[in-house]
C-alpha positions as YAML, in Angstrom:
chain: A
units: angstrom
residues:
- id: 1
  name: MET
  ca: [-0.98, -3.72, -29.13]
- id: 2
  name: ALA
  ca: [2.03, -5.82, -28.32]
- id: 3
  name: THR
  ca: [2.51, -9.86, -28.70]
- id: 4
  name: ILE
  ca: [3.26, -11.31, -24.86]
- id: 5
  name: GLY
  ca: [4.50, -14.12, -24.09]
- id: 6
  name: PHE
  ca: [3.01, -15.34, -20.90]
- id: 7
  name: ILE
  ca: [4.61, -18.03, -18.41]
- id: 8
  name: GLY
  ca: [3.21, -18.66, -15.46]
- id: 9
  name: LEU
  ca: [-0.99, -19.63, -14.72]
- id: 10
  name: GLY
  ca: [-1.09, -19.92, -11.62]
- id: 11
  name: ASN
  ca: [-3.23, -17.85, -8.29]
- id: 12
  name: MET
  ca: [-2.53, -14.71, -10.18]
- id: 13
  name: GLY
  ca: [-1.01, -15.25, -12.50]
- id: 14
  name: GLY
  ca: [-3.58, -16.61, -14.99]
- id: 15
  name: PRO
  ca: [-5.75, -13.29, -14.29]
- id: 16
  name: MET
  ca: [-2.81, -10.61, -14.97]
- id: 17
  name: LEU
  ca: [-3.18, -12.60, -18.08]
- id: 18
  name: ALA
  ca: [-6.69, -11.87, -18.97]
- id: 19
  name: ASN
  ca: [-6.49, -8.80, -18.11]
- id: 20
  name: LEU
  ca: [-4.05, -8.52, -21.03]
- id: 21
  name: VAL
  ca: [-5.92, -9.70, -23.34]
- id: 22
  name: LYS
  ca: [-8.30, -7.61, -22.38]
- id: 23
  name: ALA
  ca: [-6.99, -4.77, -22.53]
- id: 24
  name: GLY
  ca: [-6.20, -6.66, -26.57]
- id: 25
  name: HIS
  ca: [-2.62, -7.80, -26.37]
- id: 26
  name: THR
  ca: [-2.26, -11.02, -28.89]
- id: 27
  name: VAL
  ca: [-1.10, -13.55, -25.38]
- id: 28
  name: ARG
  ca: [0.66, -17.15, -26.38]
- id: 29
  name: ALA
  ca: [0.45, -18.56, -22.39]
- id: 30
  name: PHE
  ca: [2.77, -21.74, -21.16]
- id: 31
  name: ASP
  ca: [2.40, -23.33, -17.56]
- id: 32
  name: LEU
  ca: [3.68, -26.85, -16.07]
- id: 33
  name: SER
  ca: [-0.21, -27.48, -15.63]
- id: 34
  name: GLU
  ca: [-2.93, -28.08, -18.47]
- id: 35
  name: ALA
  ca: [-5.98, -27.15, -16.48]
- id: 36
  name: ALA
  ca: [-3.71, -23.44, -16.27]
- id: 37
  name: LEU
  ca: [-3.67, -23.48, -20.02]
- id: 38
  name: GLU
  ca: [-7.18, -23.59, -20.17]
- id: 39
  name: ARG
  ca: [-7.56, -21.38, -18.93]
- id: 40
  name: ALA
  ca: [-6.00, -19.27, -20.61]
- id: 41
  name: GLU
  ca: [-6.95, -20.04, -23.43]
- id: 42
  name: SER
  ca: [-10.84, -19.52, -22.38]
- id: 43
  name: ALA
  ca: [-9.96, -16.38, -21.51]
- id: 44
  name: GLY
  ca: [-9.05, -15.39, -25.31]
- id: 45
  name: ALA
  ca: [-4.71, -16.59, -25.52]
- id: 46
  name: GLY
  ca: [-3.63, -18.24, -27.56]
- id: 47
  name: ARG
  ca: [-0.94, -22.14, -26.31]
- id: 48
  name: ALA
  ca: [2.78, -22.81, -26.34]
- id: 49
  name: GLY
  ca: [3.28, -26.30, -26.60]
- id: 50
  name: THR
  ca: [6.92, -25.34, -24.69]
- id: 51
  name: ILE
  ca: [8.95, -22.06, -22.61]
- id: 52
  name: ALA
  ca: [11.03, -21.45, -26.14]
- id: 53
  name: GLU
  ca: [7.28, -21.28, -28.30]
- id: 54
  name: ALA
  ca: [5.95, -18.69, -25.39]
- id: 55
  name: ALA
  ca: [8.95, -16.46, -26.59]
- id: 56
  name: ALA
  ca: [9.88, -16.78, -29.61]
- id: 57
  name: GLY
  ca: [9.18, -13.56, -32.06]
- id: 58
  name: ALA
  ca: [7.70, -12.61, -28.71]
- id: 59
  name: GLU
  ca: [7.54, -8.70, -27.77]
- id: 60
  name: VAL
  ca: [7.08, -8.84, -25.01]
- id: 61
  name: VAL
  ca: [7.94, -12.27, -22.14]
- id: 62
  name: VAL
  ca: [6.21, -11.43, -19.12]
- id: 63
  name: THR
  ca: [6.08, -14.19, -16.32]
- id: 64
  name: MET
  ca: [4.77, -15.15, -12.54]
- id: 65
  name: LEU
  ca: [7.09, -18.19, -11.00]
- id: 66
  name: PRO
  ca: [7.70, -19.82, -7.70]
- id: 67
  name: ALA
  ca: [10.91, -18.92, -6.20]
- id: 68
  name: GLY
  ca: [14.08, -17.82, -7.41]
- id: 69
  name: GLN
  ca: [15.03, -21.08, -8.76]
- id: 70
  name: HIS
  ca: [12.03, -21.43, -11.56]
- id: 71
  name: VAL
  ca: [12.76, -17.91, -12.51]
- id: 72
  name: ARG
  ca: [16.36, -18.53, -13.13]
- id: 73
  name: GLY
  ca: [15.67, -21.97, -14.81]
- id: 74
  name: VAL
  ca: [13.04, -20.18, -17.34]
- id: 75
  name: TYR
  ca: [15.01, -17.14, -18.76]
- id: 76
  name: THR
  ca: [18.25, -19.14, -18.44]
- id: 77
  name: GLY
  ca: [18.16, -23.00, -18.73]
- id: 78
  name: GLU
  ca: [18.53, -24.61, -22.93]
- id: 79
  name: GLY
  ca: [15.32, -23.87, -24.57]
- id: 80
  name: GLY
  ca: [14.78, -20.73, -22.11]
- id: 81
  name: VAL
  ca: [13.22, -17.24, -22.68]
- id: 82
  name: ILE
  ca: [17.28, -15.65, -22.97]
- id: 83
  name: GLY
  ca: [18.06, -18.24, -25.31]
- id: 84
  name: ALA
  ca: [14.71, -17.30, -27.55]
- id: 85
  name: ALA
  ca: [13.73, -14.73, -27.56]
- id: 86
  name: PRO
  ca: [14.05, -11.73, -30.13]
- id: 87
  name: ALA
  ca: [16.72, -9.09, -30.14]
- id: 88
  name: GLY
  ca: [15.55, -6.23, -27.96]
- id: 89
  name: ALA
  ca: [12.66, -8.29, -26.76]
- id: 90
  name: LEU
  ca: [11.53, -6.90, -23.10]
- id: 91
  name: LEU
  ca: [11.27, -9.49, -20.51]
- id: 92
  name: ILE
  ca: [8.96, -8.36, -17.11]
- id: 93
  name: ASP
  ca: [9.44, -11.16, -14.20]
- id: 94
  name: CYS
  ca: [7.50, -10.47, -12.15]
- id: 95
  name: SER
  ca: [7.58, -13.36, -9.48]
- id: 96
  name: THR
  ca: [8.81, -12.17, -5.68]
- id: 97
  name: ILE
  ca: [11.86, -13.78, -6.26]
- id: 98
  name: ASP
  ca: [15.38, -12.52, -3.85]
- id: 99
  name: VAL
  ca: [17.88, -10.06, -4.29]
- id: 100
  name: ASP
  ca: [20.40, -12.28, -6.50]
- id: 101
  name: SER
  ca: [18.49, -13.92, -8.77]
- id: 102
  name: ALA
  ca: [17.00, -11.10, -9.45]
- id: 103
  name: ARG
  ca: [20.48, -9.19, -10.76]
- id: 104
  name: ALA
  ca: [21.51, -12.48, -12.35]
- id: 105
  name: VAL
  ca: [19.07, -12.36, -14.85]
- id: 106
  name: ALA
  ca: [19.10, -9.11, -15.38]
- id: 107
  name: ALA
  ca: [22.40, -9.34, -16.14]
- id: 108
  name: ALA
  ca: [21.68, -12.43, -18.36]
- id: 109
  name: ALA
  ca: [19.12, -10.77, -20.45]
- id: 110
  name: ALA
  ca: [20.79, -7.16, -21.18]
- id: 111
  name: ASP
  ca: [24.12, -9.45, -22.34]
- id: 112
  name: ALA
  ca: [21.71, -10.84, -24.96]
- id: 113
  name: GLY
  ca: [20.76, -7.68, -25.94]
- id: 114
  name: LEU
  ca: [17.53, -7.84, -24.45]
- id: 115
  name: ARG
  ca: [15.17, -4.94, -21.71]
- id: 116
  name: MET
  ca: [15.04, -6.73, -18.49]
- id: 117
  name: VAL
  ca: [12.52, -5.41, -14.93]
- id: 118
  name: ASP
  ca: [11.80, -7.21, -12.22]
- id: 119
  name: ALA
  ca: [8.12, -6.05, -11.92]
- id: 120
  name: PRO
  ca: [6.79, -8.03, -8.16]
- id: 121
  name: VAL
  ca: [2.77, -7.54, -7.60]
- id: 122
  name: SER
  ca: [0.77, -6.40, -4.42]
- id: 123
  name: GLY
  ca: [-2.50, -6.57, -4.05]
- id: 124
  name: GLY
  ca: [-3.34, -10.07, -4.26]
- id: 125
  name: VAL
  ca: [-5.19, -12.47, -5.98]
- id: 126
  name: GLY
  ca: [-8.04, -10.34, -6.00]
- id: 127
  name: GLY
  ca: [-6.19, -7.31, -7.83]
- id: 128
  name: ALA
  ca: [-4.95, -9.76, -9.05]
- id: 129
  name: GLU
  ca: [-8.87, -10.08, -10.66]
- id: 130
  name: ALA
  ca: [-9.70, -6.58, -11.17]
- id: 131
  name: GLY
  ca: [-6.46, -5.43, -12.26]
- id: 132
  name: THR
  ca: [-5.76, -3.63, -9.24]
- id: 133
  name: LEU
  ca: [-2.22, -4.79, -8.63]
- id: 134
  name: THR
  ca: [0.61, -1.76, -7.46]
- id: 135
  name: PHE
  ca: [3.90, -3.10, -9.19]
- id: 136
  name: MET
  ca: [7.76, -2.04, -7.43]
- id: 137
  name: VAL
  ca: [9.85, -2.30, -11.00]
- id: 138
  name: GLY
  ca: [13.64, -2.56, -10.73]
- id: 139
  name: GLY
  ca: [15.61, -1.72, -14.05]
- id: 140
  name: PRO
  ca: [17.09, 0.21, -16.26]
- id: 141
  name: ASP
  ca: [14.98, 3.71, -17.67]
- id: 142
  name: GLU
  ca: [14.54, 3.08, -20.92]
- id: 143
  name: ALA
  ca: [12.53, -0.86, -19.69]
- id: 144
  name: VAL
  ca: [10.72, 0.99, -17.32]
- id: 145
  name: THR
  ca: [8.89, 3.25, -19.22]
- id: 146
  name: ALA
  ca: [8.69, 0.32, -21.66]
- id: 147
  name: ALA
  ca: [7.13, -1.87, -19.05]
- id: 148
  name: ARG
  ca: [4.28, 0.63, -18.48]
- id: 149
  name: PRO
  ca: [2.12, 0.15, -21.23]
- id: 150
  name: ILE
  ca: [1.72, -3.21, -20.04]
- id: 151
  name: LEU
  ca: [2.25, -3.32, -16.53]
- id: 152
  name: GLU
  ca: [-0.79, -0.60, -16.45]
- id: 153
  name: CYS
  ca: [-3.02, -3.13, -18.60]
- id: 154
  name: MET
  ca: [-3.27, -5.19, -14.73]
- id: 155
  name: GLY
  ca: [-2.57, -3.31, -12.25]
- id: 156
  name: LYS
  ca: [-3.16, 0.51, -10.64]
- id: 157
  name: ALA
  ca: [-0.04, 2.04, -10.10]
- id: 158
  name: VAL
  ca: [3.78, 1.36, -11.32]
- id: 159
  name: VAL
  ca: [6.19, 2.03, -9.13]
- id: 160
  name: HIS
  ca: [9.85, 2.35, -10.23]
- id: 161
  name: ALA
  ca: [11.95, 1.47, -7.32]
- id: 162
  name: GLY
  ca: [15.60, 2.15, -9.17]
- id: 163
  name: GLY
  ca: [18.58, -0.08, -11.03]
- id: 164
  name: PRO
  ca: [17.82, -4.25, -11.23]
- id: 165
  name: GLY
  ca: [16.89, -5.65, -7.88]
- id: 166
  name: THR
  ca: [15.27, -2.70, -6.46]
- id: 167
  name: GLY
  ca: [11.94, -4.18, -6.97]
- id: 168
  name: GLN
  ca: [12.17, -7.17, -5.27]
- id: 169
  name: ALA
  ca: [14.37, -5.08, -2.24]
- id: 170
  name: ALA
  ca: [11.09, -2.89, -2.15]
- id: 171
  name: LYS
  ca: [8.67, -5.77, -2.89]
- id: 172
  name: ILE
  ca: [10.76, -7.78, 0.48]
- id: 173
  name: CYS
  ca: [10.16, -4.56, 2.49]
- id: 174
  name: ASN
  ca: [6.86, -3.71, 2.19]
- id: 175
  name: ASN
  ca: [6.58, -7.51, 2.82]
- id: 176
  name: MET
  ca: [7.56, -7.45, 5.44]
- id: 177
  name: MET
  ca: [6.17, -4.99, 6.96]
- id: 178
  name: LEU
  ca: [2.43, -6.04, 6.85]
- id: 179
  name: GLY
  ca: [3.52, -10.00, 8.62]
- id: 180
  name: ILE
  ca: [5.04, -7.89, 10.62]
- id: 181
  name: GLN
  ca: [1.47, -5.12, 10.93]
- id: 182
  name: MET
  ca: [-1.30, -8.19, 10.46]
- id: 183
  name: LEU
  ca: [0.85, -9.92, 13.66]
- id: 184
  name: SER
  ca: [0.17, -6.38, 16.40]
- id: 185
  name: VAL
  ca: [-3.78, -6.14, 15.16]
- id: 186
  name: CYS
  ca: [-4.59, -9.66, 15.60]
- id: 187
  name: GLU
  ca: [-2.40, -9.78, 19.22]
- id: 188
  name: ALA
  ca: [-4.65, -6.71, 19.69]
- id: 189
  name: PHE
  ca: [-7.63, -7.90, 18.98]
- id: 190
  name: ALA
  ca: [-7.06, -10.84, 21.32]
- id: 191
  name: LEU
  ca: [-5.46, -9.42, 24.12]
- id: 192
  name: ALA
  ca: [-9.06, -6.73, 22.69]
- id: 193
  name: LYS
  ca: [-10.52, -9.98, 23.70]
- id: 194
  name: ARG
  ca: [-9.96, -10.95, 26.71]
- id: 195
  name: LEU
  ca: [-10.65, -7.36, 28.39]
- id: 196
  name: GLY
  ca: [-13.83, -7.16, 27.43]
- id: 197
  name: LEU
  ca: [-13.33, -4.61, 25.35]
- id: 198
  name: ASP
  ca: [-16.04, -5.24, 21.54]
- id: 199
  name: ALA
  ca: [-13.60, -6.28, 18.28]
- id: 200
  name: GLN
  ca: [-16.08, -3.47, 16.74]
- id: 201
  name: LYS
  ca: [-15.22, -0.67, 19.09]
- id: 202
  name: LEU
  ca: [-11.25, -1.08, 18.91]
- id: 203
  name: PHE
  ca: [-11.67, -1.17, 15.20]
- id: 204
  name: ASP
  ca: [-13.70, 2.56, 15.41]
- id: 205
  name: VAL
  ca: [-11.32, 3.81, 17.91]
- id: 206
  name: SER
  ca: [-7.56, 2.79, 15.89]
- id: 207
  name: SER
  ca: [-8.80, 2.41, 12.80]
- id: 208
  name: LYS
  ca: [-8.88, 6.57, 13.47]
- id: 209
  name: ALA
  ca: [-6.34, 6.59, 15.74]
- id: 210
  name: SER
  ca: [-2.44, 6.08, 15.59]
- id: 211
  name: GLY
  ca: [-3.48, 2.33, 15.51]
- id: 212
  name: GLN
  ca: [-4.83, 3.04, 11.99]
- id: 213
  name: CYS
  ca: [-2.89, 0.24, 9.71]
- id: 214
  name: TRP
  ca: [-3.52, -0.72, 6.42]
- id: 215
  name: SER
  ca: [-3.81, -5.12, 7.99]
- id: 216
  name: LEU
  ca: [-6.46, -3.41, 9.94]
- id: 217
  name: THR
  ca: [-8.64, -0.84, 7.77]
- id: 218
  name: THR
  ca: [-8.35, -2.93, 4.71]
- id: 219
  name: TYR
  ca: [-7.90, -6.72, 5.37]
- id: 220
  name: CYS
  ca: [-9.40, -6.76, 9.88]
- id: 221
  name: PRO
  ca: [-8.27, -10.32, 11.32]
- id: 222
  name: VAL
  ca: [-12.03, -10.40, 12.84]
- id: 223
  name: PRO
  ca: [-15.30, -11.22, 11.25]
- id: 224
  name: GLY
  ca: [-17.03, -7.90, 11.23]
- id: 225
  name: PRO
  ca: [-15.16, -4.49, 11.43]
- id: 226
  name: VAL
  ca: [-14.67, -4.90, 7.36]
- id: 227
  name: PRO
  ca: [-17.04, -7.37, 6.02]
- id: 228
  name: THR
  ca: [-14.77, -7.46, 2.43]
- id: 229
  name: SER
  ca: [-11.68, -9.58, 4.49]
- id: 230
  name: PRO
  ca: [-11.45, -12.84, 4.37]
- id: 231
  name: ALA
  ca: [-12.19, -12.71, 7.51]
- id: 232
  name: ASN
  ca: [-15.72, -13.09, 6.64]
- id: 233
  name: ARG
  ca: [-14.82, -15.65, 4.64]
- id: 234
  name: ASP
  ca: [-13.29, -18.15, 7.03]
- id: 235
  name: TYR
  ca: [-9.89, -16.77, 5.73]
- id: 236
  name: ALA
  ca: [-10.16, -18.02, 2.79]
- id: 237
  name: PRO
  ca: [-7.06, -16.82, 0.57]
- id: 238
  name: GLY
  ca: [-6.32, -13.61, -0.88]
- id: 239
  name: PHE
  ca: [-2.75, -13.74, -0.04]
- id: 240
  name: THR
  ca: [-1.90, -17.36, 2.14]
- id: 241
  name: ALA
  ca: [-0.22, -17.90, 4.89]
- id: 242
  name: ALA
  ca: [2.27, -20.29, 2.92]
- id: 243
  name: MET
  ca: [3.62, -17.07, 0.84]
- id: 244
  name: MET
  ca: [3.86, -14.64, 3.29]
- id: 245
  name: LEU
  ca: [6.02, -17.18, 4.52]
- id: 246
  name: LYS
  ca: [7.99, -17.35, 1.92]
- id: 247
  name: ASP
  ca: [8.15, -13.03, 1.61]
- id: 248
  name: LEU
  ca: [9.40, -13.01, 5.46]
- id: 249
  name: LYS
  ca: [12.18, -15.36, 4.92]
- id: 250
  name: LEU
  ca: [13.11, -14.18, 1.44]
- id: 251
  name: ALA
  ca: [13.71, -10.94, 3.81]
- id: 252
  name: GLN
  ca: [15.95, -13.12, 6.76]
- id: 253
  name: GLN
  ca: [17.88, -13.53, 3.48]
- id: 254
  name: ALA
  ca: [18.38, -10.36, 2.44]
- id: 255
  name: ALA
  ca: [18.95, -9.17, 5.77]
- id: 256
  name: ALA
  ca: [21.01, -12.38, 6.95]
- id: 257
  name: ALA
  ca: [23.52, -10.85, 2.88]
- id: 258
  name: GLY
  ca: [23.37, -6.64, 4.41]
- id: 259
  name: GLU
  ca: [23.00, -7.78, 8.20]
- id: 260
  name: ALA
  ca: [20.76, -5.62, 8.77]
- id: 261
  name: ALA
  ca: [19.15, -6.76, 12.15]
- id: 262
  name: THR
  ca: [15.38, -7.26, 11.42]
- id: 263
  name: PRO
  ca: [14.02, -8.48, 14.92]
- id: 264
  name: LEU
  ca: [10.26, -8.37, 14.18]
- id: 265
  name: GLY
  ca: [11.17, -9.86, 10.95]
- id: 266
  name: ALA
  ca: [12.88, -12.68, 12.78]
- id: 267
  name: ALA
  ca: [10.33, -13.51, 14.87]
- id: 268
  name: ALA
  ca: [7.33, -12.52, 12.77]
- id: 269
  name: GLU
  ca: [8.88, -15.09, 10.61]
- id: 270
  name: ALA
  ca: [9.57, -18.29, 13.18]
- id: 271
  name: LEU
  ca: [4.86, -17.65, 13.57]
- id: 272
  name: TYR
  ca: [4.12, -18.35, 10.16]
- id: 273
  name: ALA
  ca: [6.25, -20.78, 9.67]
- id: 274
  name: LEU
  ca: [4.50, -22.23, 13.11]
- id: 275
  name: PHE
  ca: [1.39, -21.52, 11.24]
- id: 276
  name: CYS
  ca: [2.10, -23.40, 8.76]
- id: 277
  name: ASN
  ca: [3.04, -26.41, 10.29]
- id: 278
  name: GLN
  ca: [-0.11, -26.70, 11.48]
- id: 279
  name: GLY
  ca: [-1.71, -26.90, 8.36]
- id: 280
  name: GLU
  ca: [-2.52, -23.94, 7.46]
- id: 281
  name: GLY
  ca: [-0.89, -22.14, 4.65]
- id: 282
  name: ASP
  ca: [-2.75, -22.60, 2.25]
- id: 283
  name: ARG
  ca: [-4.83, -20.12, 4.82]
- id: 284
  name: ASP
  ca: [-5.16, -15.96, 4.95]
- id: 285
  name: PHE
  ca: [-2.47, -15.10, 5.97]
- id: 286
  name: SER
  ca: [-4.90, -13.45, 8.14]
- id: 287
  name: GLY
  ca: [-6.05, -16.97, 9.25]
- id: 288
  name: ILE
  ca: [-2.94, -16.35, 11.98]
- id: 289
  name: ILE
  ca: [-5.15, -14.53, 14.30]
- id: 290
  name: ARG
  ca: [-6.52, -18.06, 15.17]
- id: 291
  name: MET
  ca: [-2.99, -19.39, 15.65]
- id: 292
  name: ILE
  ca: [-2.79, -16.15, 18.60]
- id: 293
  name: ASP
  ca: [-6.01, -15.80, 19.94]
- id: 294
  name: GLY
  ca: [-5.53, -20.35, 20.69]
- id: 295
  name: GLN
  ca: [-8.68, -21.35, 18.76]
- id: 296
  name: SER
  ca: [-8.51, -24.89, 17.31]
- id: 297
  name: GLN
  ca: [-7.33, -25.43, 13.86]
- id: 298
  name: GLY
  ca: [-8.22, -27.17, 10.48]
...
């Protein structure tokens, strides 16, 4: 069992920390939110007063932070992880951020004699709570091998994508596909409604035909066909529209930098921006069907 510093205890980080504690690890938690720290203590973690205190003496440091600037600050800023962690410590960043930030922080860690992987996740809050996340991991072979047993305490699949930053690349490509596919499913159900085709009948056909995809069979955006989907809970998240918009923006930034043509990704970003600007950012991303179908918001 390892001594782990865990920084970032939001909707995803809090349950991930709890699963590390359940696995028998000793975890010291840090977050700017007092309520998040109290929940971590209730889950069995110790409390750290600063980032440096969470990292000091830790064999492993795990972070789950909002964006690239936060990751850069937590790792390379004054009092940050890289300056406080002991030589040889393993750093695991599970945030979803831009590839350039991931690679810059990994290089700084390597220069300090620390091992680091970028390990963004797929699976949402439900996956974090159930310990069934998928991790897309970028980093050197030895660091990924060392990180695997820690990640397996929080997820069901660990995929080594390649060198530093490739975990982030895999995540933003995957979520661009997810955002586009969800929009296609929403449009199909809105069209079916206007053509007099029952939603369950469309699901029965498409879930067994060429229209089949995760957004349909696991996360169907209309109530009924998939009882566990957010559509049956007034689109309580899951995975918020604001988080989907963040990932689509990252994909478009990467596409511009790499001179890749992603017109459907750009269209998906624009639609999710419109949905979020209507005050729906905290709703599950599948709730965009309400906008596509012309239903009132709020």
